[in-house]
Tab-separated table of C-alpha atoms and ligand atoms in Angstrom:
chain	number	residue	atom	x	y	z
A	28	MET	CA	2.121	16.745	0.969
A	29	ILE	CA	0.000	16.155	3.986
A	30	PRO	CA	2.188	15.258	6.818
A	31	MET	CA	1.755	11.517	7.552
A	32	THR	CA	4.044	9.402	10.262
A	33	LEU	CA	6.092	6.559	9.162
A	34	ASP	CA	3.838	4.270	10.505
A	35	GLU	CA	0.554	5.548	8.417
A	36	ILE	CA	2.641	5.378	5.084
A	37	ALA	CA	4.012	1.870	5.615
A	38	ARG	CA	-0.171	0.682	6.285
A	39	ALA	CA	-1.148	3.148	3.680
A	40	CYS	CA	1.070	0.505	0.362
A	41	GLY	CA	1.780	-2.502	2.890
A	42	ALA	CA	5.626	-1.525	3.263
A	43	SER	CA	7.741	-3.397	6.155
A	44	PRO	CA	10.320	-1.207	7.893
A	45	HIS	CA	13.646	-1.419	8.216
A	46	ASP	CA	16.071	0.375	10.377
A	47	VAL	CA	13.514	2.323	11.069
A	48	PRO	CA	13.800	4.389	14.681
A	49	ASP	CA	11.535	5.935	14.976
A	50	PRO	CA	8.076	5.211	13.069
A	51	GLY	CA	6.182	7.995	14.453
A	52	ALA	CA	8.546	10.185	12.762
A	53	LEU	CA	6.692	12.637	10.265
A	54	VAL	CA	7.031	12.970	6.489
A	55	THR	CA	5.950	16.384	5.706
A	56	ALA	CA	7.525	16.986	2.536
A	57	PRO	CA	7.253	15.919	-1.083
A	58	ALA	CA	8.124	12.496	-2.172
A	59	ALA	CA	11.288	12.171	-5.130
A	60	VAL	CA	12.358	9.467	-7.093
A	61	ASP	CA	15.717	11.820	-8.137
A	62	SER	CA	18.229	12.256	-5.064
A	63	ARG	CA	19.100	14.747	-6.563
A	64	GLU	CA	15.709	16.433	-5.916
A	65	VAL	CA	14.779	15.720	-2.496
A	66	THR	CA	13.605	18.119	0.208
A	67	PRO	CA	13.932	17.858	4.294
A	68	GLY	CA	10.903	16.113	5.623
A	69	GLY	CA	10.036	14.383	2.263
A	70	LEU	CA	10.180	10.539	1.164
A	71	PHE	CA	12.631	8.915	-1.771
A	72	ALA	CA	11.009	6.698	-3.883
A	73	ALA	CA	14.096	4.041	-5.225
A	74	THR	CA	13.093	2.927	-8.860
A	75	ALA	CA	15.468	1.451	-11.113
A	76	GLY	CA	15.588	4.250	-14.194
A	77	ALA	CA	17.488	3.347	-17.131
A	78	ARG	CA	20.951	4.386	-16.552
A	79	THR	CA	20.961	4.256	-12.111
A	80	ASP	CA	19.269	2.007	-9.352
A	81	GLY	CA	17.702	4.407	-6.863
A	82	HIS	CA	18.248	1.613	-4.069
A	83	ASP	CA	22.441	2.810	-4.983
A	84	HIS	CA	21.110	6.812	-3.742
A	85	ALA	CA	19.527	5.566	-0.839
A	86	ALA	CA	21.631	7.116	1.690
A	87	ALA	CA	22.639	10.210	-0.390
A	88	ALA	CA	18.976	10.998	-0.205
A	89	VAL	CA	18.212	10.073	3.603
A	90	ALA	CA	21.574	12.468	3.670
A	91	ALA	CA	19.939	15.598	2.294
A	92	GLY	CA	17.118	15.094	4.521
A	93	ALA	CA	13.973	12.265	4.029
A	94	VAL	CA	12.680	10.739	6.526
A	95	ALA	CA	12.808	7.499	4.304
A	96	VAL	CA	13.560	5.370	1.862
A	97	LEU	CA	10.428	3.652	-0.104
A	98	ALA	CA	12.528	0.994	-1.960
A	99	ALA	CA	12.447	-2.977	-2.753
A	100	ARG	CA	14.901	-4.137	-0.676
A	101	PRO	CA	16.595	-3.202	3.013
A	102	VAL	CA	19.535	-0.192	1.980
A	103	GLY	CA	20.741	1.092	5.211
A	104	VAL	CA	19.209	3.954	6.172
A	105	PRO	CA	14.980	3.921	7.551
A	106	ALA	CA	13.483	2.629	4.499
A	107	LEU	CA	10.007	1.156	4.210
A	108	VAL	CA	10.041	-2.396	2.415
A	109	VAL	CA	8.103	-3.359	-0.844
A	110	ALA	CA	7.777	-5.526	-3.072
A	111	ASP	CA	7.258	-2.781	-5.902
A	112	VAL	CA	7.910	0.507	-5.137
A	113	ARG	CA	5.789	2.086	-8.303
A	114	LEU	CA	2.802	0.228	-7.001
A	115	ALA	CA	3.372	1.289	-3.515
A	116	LEU	CA	4.033	5.778	-4.423
A	117	GLY	CA	0.148	4.533	-6.422
A	118	LEU	CA	-1.027	3.333	-3.130
A	119	LEU	CA	-0.241	6.103	-1.077
A	120	ALA	CA	-0.992	8.415	-3.432
A	121	ARG	CA	-4.960	7.006	-3.363
A	122	GLU	CA	-4.634	7.414	0.396
A	123	LEU	CA	-3.500	11.076	0.598
A	124	LEU	CA	-6.787	11.851	-2.156
A	125	ARG	CA	-8.898	9.717	0.638
A	126	ARG	CA	-7.929	12.348	3.239
A	127	ILE	CA	-7.463	15.524	1.389
A	128	SER	CA	-10.834	15.654	-1.286
A	129	PRO	CA	-9.149	18.773	-4.505
A	130	THR	CA	-11.176	18.472	-7.733
A	131	VAL	CA	-9.065	15.706	-9.408
A	132	ILE	CA	-8.865	16.834	-13.774
A	133	GLY	CA	-7.464	14.046	-15.810
A	134	LEU	CA	-6.594	15.360	-19.132
A	135	THR	CA	-5.167	12.787	-21.817
A	136	GLY	CA	-5.129	13.319	-25.512
A	137	SER	CA	-1.850	12.401	-28.392
A	138	VAL	CA	-0.628	15.727	-28.942
A	139	GLY	CA	-1.230	18.649	-26.101
A	140	LYS	CA	-1.068	17.394	-23.097
A	141	THR	CA	1.786	19.432	-21.592
A	142	THR	CA	0.777	22.646	-23.191
A	143	THR	CA	-3.428	22.362	-22.277
A	144	LYS	CA	-2.051	21.385	-18.736
A	145	ASP	CA	-0.187	24.350	-18.603
A	146	LEU	CA	-2.498	26.696	-19.864
A	147	LEU	CA	-5.173	25.648	-17.471
A	148	ALA	CA	-3.622	25.325	-14.303
A	149	GLN	CA	-2.675	29.077	-15.731
A	150	VAL	CA	-6.323	30.043	-15.455
A	151	LEU	CA	-7.101	28.068	-12.526
A	152	GLU	CA	-4.417	29.036	-10.152
A	153	ARG	CA	-5.623	32.612	-10.383
A	154	HIS	CA	-9.021	31.621	-8.236
A	155	ALA	CA	-7.669	28.829	-6.053
A	156	ALA	CA	-4.883	26.635	-5.055
A	157	THR	CA	-4.217	24.306	-7.607
A	158	VAL	CA	-1.400	21.789	-8.078
A	159	ALA	CA	-0.495	20.005	-11.441
A	160	THR	CA	1.271	18.068	-13.559
A	161	ASP	CA	5.492	19.119	-13.758
A	162	ARG	CA	7.516	18.361	-17.533
A	163	SER	CA	5.692	15.271	-18.551
A	164	TYR	CA	5.036	13.651	-15.309
A	165	ASN	CA	2.363	11.496	-16.603
A	166	ASN	CA	2.868	7.590	-16.136
A	167	GLU	CA	2.254	5.562	-12.833
A	168	LEU	CA	5.382	6.812	-11.613
A	169	GLY	CA	5.601	10.846	-12.094
A	170	LEU	CA	1.115	10.722	-12.067
A	171	PRO	CA	2.154	9.495	-7.974
A	172	LEU	CA	4.570	11.714	-7.612
A	173	THR	CA	2.367	15.012	-8.815
A	174	VAL	CA	-0.629	13.595	-6.022
A	175	LEU	CA	1.998	13.583	-2.798
A	176	ARG	CA	2.609	17.627	-3.847
A	177	ALA	CA	-1.091	18.357	-2.781
A	178	ASP	CA	-2.096	19.031	0.570
A	179	ALA	CA	-5.131	19.914	2.406
A	180	ALA	CA	-5.492	23.485	1.237
A	181	THR	CA	-4.605	22.421	-2.656
A	182	ARG	CA	-8.589	22.970	-4.517
A	183	HIS	CA	-7.565	21.645	-8.151
A	184	LEU	CA	-5.550	18.802	-9.103
A	185	VAL	CA	-4.904	19.076	-12.508
A	186	LEU	CA	-3.462	15.096	-13.989
A	187	GLU	CA	-1.503	15.125	-17.356
A	188	MET	CA	-2.113	11.302	-17.926
A	189	GLY	CA	-0.703	9.494	-20.522
A	190	ALA	CA	-1.690	6.107	-22.484
A	191	SER	CA	0.778	3.933	-24.406
A	192	ARG	CA	-1.392	0.886	-24.012
A	193	LYS	CA	-4.795	-0.090	-22.902
A	194	GLY	CA	-5.122	-0.368	-19.478
A	195	ASP	CA	-2.264	2.941	-18.209
A	196	LEU	CA	-5.536	5.102	-18.233
A	197	THR	CA	-7.897	2.784	-16.210
A	198	TYR	CA	-4.573	2.230	-13.878
A	199	LEU	CA	-4.332	5.832	-13.161
A	200	THR	CA	-7.272	6.748	-12.519
A	201	GLY	CA	-7.832	4.571	-9.756
A	202	ILE	CA	-4.409	5.855	-8.066
A	203	ALA	CA	-6.445	9.673	-8.671
A	204	PRO	CA	-10.173	8.482	-9.587
A	205	PRO	CA	-11.089	12.594	-11.581
A	206	GLN	CA	-14.094	14.359	-11.240
A	207	VAL	CA	-13.451	16.307	-14.362
A	208	GLY	CA	-11.808	13.848	-17.291
A	209	LEU	CA	-10.860	15.899	-20.717
A	210	VAL	CA	-9.820	13.959	-24.146
A	211	LEU	CA	-7.953	16.377	-26.327
A	212	ASN	CA	-7.239	13.986	-29.578
A	213	VAL	CA	-7.326	10.942	-31.026
A	214	GLY	CA	-4.020	11.088	-33.130
A	215	THR	CA	-1.215	8.316	-34.284
A	216	ALA	CA	1.160	9.035	-30.976
A	217	HIS	CA	2.426	5.225	-29.589
A	218	LEU	CA	1.229	3.136	-32.491
A	219	GLU	CA	3.315	0.214	-32.480
A	220	ARG	CA	2.724	-0.524	-28.934
A	221	MET	CA	-0.730	0.402	-28.439
A	222	GLY	CA	-2.502	-2.489	-31.644
A	223	THR	CA	-2.836	-0.554	-35.616
A	224	GLY	CA	-5.308	2.432	-35.928
A	225	ARG	CA	-7.005	4.948	-34.697
A	226	ALA	CA	-10.238	3.063	-32.565
A	227	ASP	CA	-7.469	1.285	-30.984
A	228	VAL	CA	-5.991	4.835	-29.456
A	229	ALA	CA	-9.760	5.845	-28.736
A	230	GLU	CA	-10.692	2.382	-27.140
A	231	ALA	CA	-7.400	3.131	-24.599
A	232	LYS	CA	-8.013	7.024	-24.094
A	233	GLY	CA	-11.898	6.771	-23.303
A	234	GLU	CA	-10.666	4.624	-20.308
A	235	LEU	CA	-10.273	7.932	-18.844
A	236	VAL	CA	-14.244	8.952	-18.488
A	237	GLU	CA	-14.887	6.054	-18.381
A	238	ALA	CA	-13.566	6.521	-14.997
A	239	LEU	CA	-16.024	9.430	-14.240
A	240	PRO	CA	-18.919	9.792	-12.002
A	241	ALA	CA	-22.239	10.299	-12.790
A	242	ASP	CA	-21.923	13.601	-11.335
A	243	GLY	CA	-19.073	14.906	-12.797
A	244	TYR	CA	-18.206	15.745	-16.274
A	245	ALA	CA	-15.928	15.367	-19.531
A	246	LEU	CA	-14.971	17.926	-22.047
A	247	LEU	CA	-14.756	16.130	-25.161
A	248	ASN	CA	-13.266	17.647	-28.616
A	249	ALA	CA	-15.964	18.084	-31.027
A	250	ASP	CA	-13.689	18.539	-33.361
A	251	ASP	CA	-11.819	14.754	-32.678
A	252	PRO	CA	-14.602	12.422	-34.370
A	253	TYR	CA	-13.155	9.414	-32.073
A	254	VAL	CA	-12.958	11.926	-28.892
A	255	LEU	CA	-16.888	12.105	-29.550
A	256	GLY	CA	-17.513	8.927	-30.004
A	257	MET	CA	-16.054	8.852	-26.002
A	258	ALA	CA	-19.986	10.508	-24.844
A	259	ALA	CA	-21.076	6.841	-25.421
A	260	ARG	CA	-18.854	5.634	-22.936
A	261	THR	CA	-19.744	8.263	-19.836
A	262	GLU	CA	-22.292	8.493	-17.788
A	263	ALA	CA	-20.545	11.923	-16.478
A	264	GLN	CA	-22.475	15.599	-17.535
A	265	ILE	CA	-21.159	16.180	-21.456
A	266	LEU	CA	-20.075	19.225	-22.803
A	267	LEU	CA	-18.114	19.737	-25.958
A	268	TYR	CA	-15.916	22.272	-26.938
A	269	GLY	CA	-13.626	23.206	-30.299
A	270	ARG	CA	-14.014	24.968	-33.842
A	271	SER	CA	-17.175	23.401	-34.446
A	272	PRO	CA	-21.231	24.751	-33.665
A	273	ARG	CA	-22.101	22.348	-31.685
A	274	ALA	CA	-19.110	23.134	-28.900
A	275	ARG	CA	-21.040	25.037	-26.434
A	276	VAL	CA	-17.205	25.650	-25.643
A	277	ARG	CA	-15.494	27.363	-29.056
A	278	ALA	CA	-13.776	29.850	-30.395
A	279	GLU	CA	-14.997	32.917	-32.810
A	280	ARG	CA	-13.167	35.125	-35.076
A	281	VAL	CA	-10.159	33.305	-34.984
A	282	ARG	CA	-7.678	35.276	-36.148
A	283	MET	CA	-3.373	34.872	-36.473
A	284	ASP	CA	-0.826	38.384	-35.566
A	285	GLU	CA	2.356	38.489	-36.945
A	286	ARG	CA	3.898	36.897	-34.876
A	287	ALA	CA	1.833	33.547	-35.190
A	288	ARG	CA	0.259	34.272	-32.166
A	289	THR	CA	-4.254	33.695	-32.259
A	290	ALA	CA	-6.956	35.819	-30.751
A	291	PHE	CA	-10.550	34.529	-30.866
A	292	GLU	CA	-13.837	35.199	-28.864
A	293	LEU	CA	-14.062	32.511	-26.548
A	294	VAL	CA	-17.786	31.446	-26.150
A	295	THR	CA	-19.038	29.704	-23.235
A	296	PRO	CA	-22.554	28.887	-21.985
A	297	SER	CA	-21.784	32.115	-19.795
A	298	GLY	CA	-21.402	34.398	-22.067
A	299	HIS	CA	-18.040	35.679	-24.064
A	300	ALA	CA	-14.845	37.136	-24.078
A	301	PRO	CA	-11.203	38.040	-26.018
A	302	VAL	CA	-8.585	35.855	-25.927
A	303	ALA	CA	-5.077	36.912	-26.868
A	304	LEU	CA	-3.058	34.273	-26.644
A	305	ASP	CA	1.070	34.433	-26.192
A	306	LEU	CA	1.202	31.139	-27.910
A	307	ILE	CA	2.539	30.115	-31.500
A	308	GLY	CA	0.106	28.159	-34.237
A	309	GLU	CA	-3.415	27.654	-34.707
A	310	HIS	CA	-3.362	25.185	-32.678
A	311	GLN	CA	-3.079	26.250	-29.959
A	312	VAL	CA	-6.789	27.472	-30.212
A	313	SER	CA	-8.045	23.962	-29.775
A	314	ASN	CA	-5.560	23.469	-26.950
A	315	ALA	CA	-7.058	26.482	-24.886
A	316	LEU	CA	-10.804	25.583	-25.764
A	317	ALA	CA	-9.772	22.395	-23.502
A	318	ALA	CA	-8.652	24.309	-21.369
A	319	ALA	CA	-11.512	26.866	-21.152
A	320	ALA	CA	-14.329	23.671	-21.034
A	321	VAL	CA	-12.474	22.191	-18.027
A	322	ALA	CA	-12.913	26.344	-16.317
A	323	THR	CA	-16.275	26.255	-17.279
A	324	ALA	CA	-17.444	22.917	-15.886
A	325	LEU	CA	-15.616	24.433	-12.928
A	326	GLY	CA	-17.788	26.968	-12.500
A	327	LEU	CA	-15.655	30.304	-14.238
A	328	ASP	CA	-16.759	32.535	-16.201
A	329	ALA	CA	-16.087	33.288	-19.590
A	330	ALA	CA	-13.911	36.439	-18.804
A	331	GLU	CA	-12.109	35.011	-16.215
A	332	ILE	CA	-11.578	32.431	-18.324
A	333	ALA	CA	-10.237	34.411	-21.234
A	334	ASP	CA	-8.573	36.635	-19.102
A	335	GLY	CA	-5.886	33.664	-17.169
A	336	LEU	CA	-5.525	32.340	-20.805
A	337	THR	CA	-4.402	35.789	-21.885
A	338	ALA	CA	-1.702	36.067	-19.014
A	339	ALA	CA	-0.572	32.132	-19.625
A	340	ARG	CA	2.894	31.847	-20.995
A	341	ARG	CA	4.276	28.408	-22.295
A	342	ARG	CA	5.862	27.463	-19.328
A	343	SER	CA	7.737	23.614	-20.454
A	344	ALA	CA	10.926	24.018	-22.464
A	345	GLY	CA	11.075	22.520	-26.618
A	346	ARG	CA	7.567	22.799	-27.169
A	347	LEU	CA	7.547	25.494	-29.894
A	348	GLN	CA	9.927	28.176	-28.152
A	349	ILE	CA	11.049	30.850	-29.332
A	350	THR	CA	14.719	32.668	-28.883
A	351	GLU	CA	15.239	35.652	-31.329
A	352	ARG	CA	19.470	35.903	-31.129
A	353	PRO	CA	20.797	39.391	-31.516
A	354	ASP	CA	21.581	38.927	-34.811
A	355	GLY	CA	18.047	38.715	-36.320
A	356	VAL	CA	17.932	34.225	-36.480
A	357	THR	CA	14.643	33.371	-34.573
A	358	VAL	CA	15.047	30.045	-33.303
A	359	VAL	CA	12.348	27.755	-33.019
A	360	ASP	CA	12.667	24.864	-30.431
A	361	ASP	CA	9.381	22.330	-30.875
A	362	ALA	CA	12.869	19.499	-29.891
A	363	TYR	CA	11.144	18.363	-26.870
A	364	ASN	CA	9.181	15.036	-28.890
A	365	ALA	CA	7.594	14.480	-32.320
A	366	ASN	CA	4.196	13.039	-34.386
A	367	PRO	CA	2.861	13.654	-37.395
A	368	GLU	CA	0.403	15.565	-35.942
A	369	SER	CA	2.720	18.204	-33.549
A	370	MET	CA	4.939	17.484	-37.377
A	371	ARG	CA	2.601	19.055	-39.351
A	372	ALA	CA	1.192	22.026	-36.156
A	373	GLY	CA	5.216	23.142	-35.189
A	374	LEU	CA	5.820	22.746	-39.495
A	375	ARG	CA	2.832	25.522	-39.566
A	376	ALA	CA	3.455	27.897	-37.130
A	377	ALA	CA	6.882	28.031	-37.278
A	378	LYS	CA	6.488	28.786	-41.310
A	379	ALA	CA	3.696	31.601	-40.114
A	380	LEU	CA	5.518	32.769	-37.733
A	381	ALA	CA	7.807	33.386	-40.356
A	382	GLY	CA	5.768	35.403	-43.270
A	383	VAL	CA	8.128	36.169	-46.198
A	384	ARG	CA	11.604	35.914	-44.275
A	385	ARG	CA	14.466	32.480	-44.573
A	386	THR	CA	13.335	29.348	-43.187
A	387	VAL	CA	14.558	26.255	-42.605
A	388	ALA	CA	13.697	23.428	-40.847
A	389	VAL	CA	16.221	21.365	-39.228
A	390	LEU	CA	14.393	17.709	-38.604
A	391	GLY	CA	15.040	14.050	-37.668
A	392	GLY	CA	11.914	11.148	-37.282
A	393	MET	CA	9.347	10.415	-35.769
A	394	GLY	CA	9.623	7.417	-33.621
A	395	GLN	CA	6.884	4.856	-32.876
A	396	GLN	CA	5.254	5.446	-36.643
A	397	ALA	CA	4.700	1.265	-37.069
A	398	ASP	CA	4.849	0.082	-40.717
A	399	ALA	CA	3.738	3.419	-42.003
A	400	SER	CA	6.382	5.115	-40.682
A	401	ARG	CA	8.766	5.725	-43.864
A	402	ALA	CA	4.734	6.802	-46.125
A	403	ARG	CA	4.285	9.307	-43.257
A	404	HIS	CA	8.068	10.733	-42.799
A	405	ALA	CA	8.306	11.715	-46.731
A	406	GLU	CA	4.640	13.197	-45.922
A	407	VAL	CA	7.185	15.970	-44.077
A	408	GLY	CA	8.987	15.837	-46.788
A	409	ARG	CA	6.046	16.818	-49.280
A	410	LEU	CA	4.749	19.164	-46.119
A	411	VAL	CA	8.291	21.019	-46.380
A	412	ALA	CA	7.988	21.614	-49.760
A	413	GLY	CA	4.019	22.741	-49.953
A	414	LEU	CA	4.857	24.522	-46.888
A	415	ARG	CA	7.896	26.720	-49.044
A	416	PHE	CA	10.589	25.901	-46.158
A	417	ASP	CA	14.184	27.282	-48.422
A	418	VAL	CA	16.528	24.388	-46.640
A	419	LEU	CA	15.870	21.081	-45.210
A	420	ILE	CA	18.124	19.667	-42.854
A	421	THR	CA	17.291	15.799	-41.949
A	422	VAL	CA	19.186	14.298	-39.155
A	423	GLY	CA	19.995	10.651	-39.361
A	424	THR	CA	19.945	7.615	-41.519
A	425	GLY	CA	16.851	5.817	-42.109
A	426	ASP	CA	13.058	7.412	-42.137
A	427	PRO	CA	14.262	11.032	-41.620
A	428	LEU	CA	15.902	10.025	-45.706
A	429	ALA	CA	12.335	9.559	-46.366
A	430	THR	CA	11.464	12.856	-45.102
A	431	ALA	CA	14.709	14.315	-46.790
A	432	GLU	CA	14.177	12.467	-50.548
A	433	ALA	CA	9.903	13.801	-50.459
A	434	ALA	CA	11.243	17.492	-50.418
A	435	ARG	CA	14.324	17.446	-52.792
A	436	SER	CA	11.902	15.368	-55.652
A	437	SER	CA	9.830	18.418	-54.739
A	438	GLY	CA	12.353	21.319	-55.297
A	439	VAL	CA	13.897	21.787	-51.663
A	440	ALA	CA	17.661	21.886	-51.040
A	441	VAL	CA	18.143	19.060	-48.734
A	442	HIS	CA	20.882	18.234	-46.776
A	443	ALA	CA	21.436	15.590	-45.142
A	444	VAL	CA	23.144	14.376	-42.193
A	445	GLU	CA	23.779	11.561	-40.252
A	446	ASP	CA	24.042	13.073	-36.204
A	447	VAL	CA	23.281	15.641	-34.272
A	448	THR	CA	26.557	17.308	-34.540
A	449	GLU	CA	27.181	17.676	-37.681
A	450	ALA	CA	22.933	19.090	-37.940
A	451	ILE	CA	24.707	22.094	-35.751
A	452	GLU	CA	27.972	22.539	-37.396
A	453	LEU	CA	25.597	22.990	-41.238
A	454	ALA	CA	23.002	24.478	-39.482
A	455	THR	CA	25.544	27.007	-37.786
A	456	ALA	CA	27.556	27.564	-40.995
A	457	LEU	CA	23.989	27.611	-43.180
A	458	LEU	CA	22.136	30.133	-41.282
A	459	GLU	CA	21.595	34.296	-42.269
A	460	PRO	CA	20.707	37.177	-40.379
A	461	GLY	CA	16.901	37.053	-40.966
A	462	ASP	CA	16.774	33.616	-40.460
A	463	VAL	CA	14.088	31.257	-38.665
A	464	VAL	CA	15.074	27.883	-37.918
A	465	PHE	CA	12.763	25.015	-36.924
A	466	VAL	CA	14.390	22.620	-34.999
A	467	LYS	CA	11.908	19.174	-34.204
A	468	ALA	CA	12.098	15.681	-33.381
A	469	SER	CA	11.173	12.556	-31.400
A	470	SER	CA	13.075	12.800	-28.083
A	471	GLU	CA	15.420	9.801	-28.992
A	472	TYR	CA	16.897	11.567	-31.658
A	473	GLY	CA	18.647	14.790	-29.399
A	474	LEU	CA	17.879	17.095	-31.022
A	475	GLY	CA	17.057	19.527	-27.808
A	476	ALA	CA	20.768	19.887	-27.939
A	477	CYS	CA	21.298	21.094	-31.435
A	478	ALA	CA	18.059	24.173	-30.728
A	479	ARG	CA	19.680	24.873	-27.539
A	480	ALA	CA	23.279	25.319	-29.436
A	481	LEU	CA	21.237	27.418	-32.096
A	482	ALA	CA	19.568	29.656	-30.073
A	483	THR	CA	22.986	29.891	-27.904
A	484	ALA	CA	24.938	30.847	-31.034
A	485	ASN	CA	26.440	34.500	-32.090
A	486	GLN	CA	25.083	35.522	-28.589
B	23	ATP	N1	-3.374	21.076	-30.129
B	23	ATP	C1	-1.966	20.365	-31.453
B	23	ATP	N2	-2.195	19.551	-32.486
B	23	ATP	C2	-0.608	19.162	-32.524
B	23	ATP	N3	0.374	19.556	-32.059
B	23	ATP	C3	0.373	19.949	-30.905
B	23	ATP	C4	-0.923	20.058	-30.169
B	23	ATP	N4	-0.960	20.550	-29.153
B	23	ATP	C5	1.037	20.741	-28.586
B	23	ATP	N5	1.235	20.330	-30.478
B	23	ATP	C6	2.486	19.960	-30.527
B	23	ATP	O1	2.935	18.543	-29.967
B	23	ATP	C7	4.419	18.701	-29.569
B	23	ATP	C8	4.283	18.212	-28.343
B	23	ATP	O2	3.711	18.725	-27.233
B	23	ATP	P1	3.344	18.733	-25.402
B	23	ATP	O3	4.192	18.500	-24.778
B	23	ATP	O4	2.407	19.470	-25.127
B	23	ATP	O5	1.934	17.047	-25.637
B	23	ATP	P2	2.531	16.064	-25.035
B	23	ATP	O6	0.793	15.285	-25.090
B	23	ATP	O7	2.147	16.254	-23.415
B	23	ATP	O8	3.311	15.197	-25.580
B	23	ATP	P3	4.166	13.862	-24.132
B	23	ATP	O9	2.604	12.091	-24.672
B	23	ATP	O10	5.427	13.411	-24.816
B	23	ATP	O11	3.665	13.755	-23.080
B	23	ATP	C9	4.715	19.560	-29.442
B	23	ATP	O12	6.091	20.052	-30.608
B	23	ATP	C10	3.731	20.503	-29.656
B	23	ATP	O13	3.776	22.763	-30.289
B	24	MG	MG1	3.317	15.667	-21.794
């Protein structure tokens, strides 16, 4: 955050000060929406969450060092009162970006945003001061919070942008107009809310490239026809990446080591250089190429990019996070979230990692699959069988039972349990030294707790 007075902040977001003794007081630290994350000199934004209303924590935030609270009503401590706190945060972020001018890089897609954002940040931060989205803070609240972490020294601002519905990306790019836009893929995530097909998802995600200026760059995945189709929707220069030979940033001689990590020769317009990723699964090649395409547009050469990708490590939890237990069990925690694409990628990666070892899958359901939900869950069951998993534990009633049925009728040993506690008990009892266990479901299934329990058992 660059220092701004309360008065300047109030003007940037149309707020009226209440209980503010000194309008000249300086905010010097970033904004937070969780009073426990307030740092001295920061701003606390009071928002109503699912469980708690930030306004109830206003006094605690000021006690923790917040200079003031951005709030929807007076709260008895210094406050800047606005009609809509989320909109106000966006306006403030927009103002900050008028004062400093980092290169804004927006990235979106159905799967792999956080993974790719983490890779890209690790490539860029070796060269210049980089601020990137924390965790998966990719919506109308998280994006301004990320922008507000930037300061005058920031050269690259990497912003994960989520799109649940049409208009989301137009809103986010209005707050942080990108010079560089990356679209990863158009999958079936969020179908329930967005419409019915991939064309609707593409319509929404393409808003990112529509926001790019003529002297900007659109980095498009040449392997995804819906992403490729977005080329017609932007004035910006286009650079294609992918496995396709028409991609100018591509991977050659892709191979996988015994721990399911991929290595390849990175080819960019500046030359080629070897990459060895630390992340598991073949799908990471696409994520790495996406990061490489952005870095290429920003002027890095193939060797610099390859070195950054090779040095990069997994940063965000619950995405193919691996724990080797002392008894020789390997736990693959992919329980952060799930949709059909990531389920497929994760199951394949776990199987590649396992090789000939016994494999157990603990799977809940995938949310937001609309009318196709049961069919997609059955497909997962058939994939579990096709990949020759030895044991499947499904967790939950409803859709996961479609996965169980399909796998059982294809010959897998299946146990269907109702909740996470039962899943932990059963998996703990079943696992034997040398096994690989893969845990995944949509976040609402809460299987992260199962993955963590299995990872810490026997220690
Ligand atoms: N290119 C890819 N193809 C398929 N699955 C992927 C890909 N990249 C990551 N995944 C898997 O998708 C899941 C989500 O990954 P990640 O958090 O990177 O995606 P995201 O797009 O940020 O998700 P969200 O929309 O929840 O923010 C993880 O299980 C991860 O292993
Ligand atoms: Mg994410």
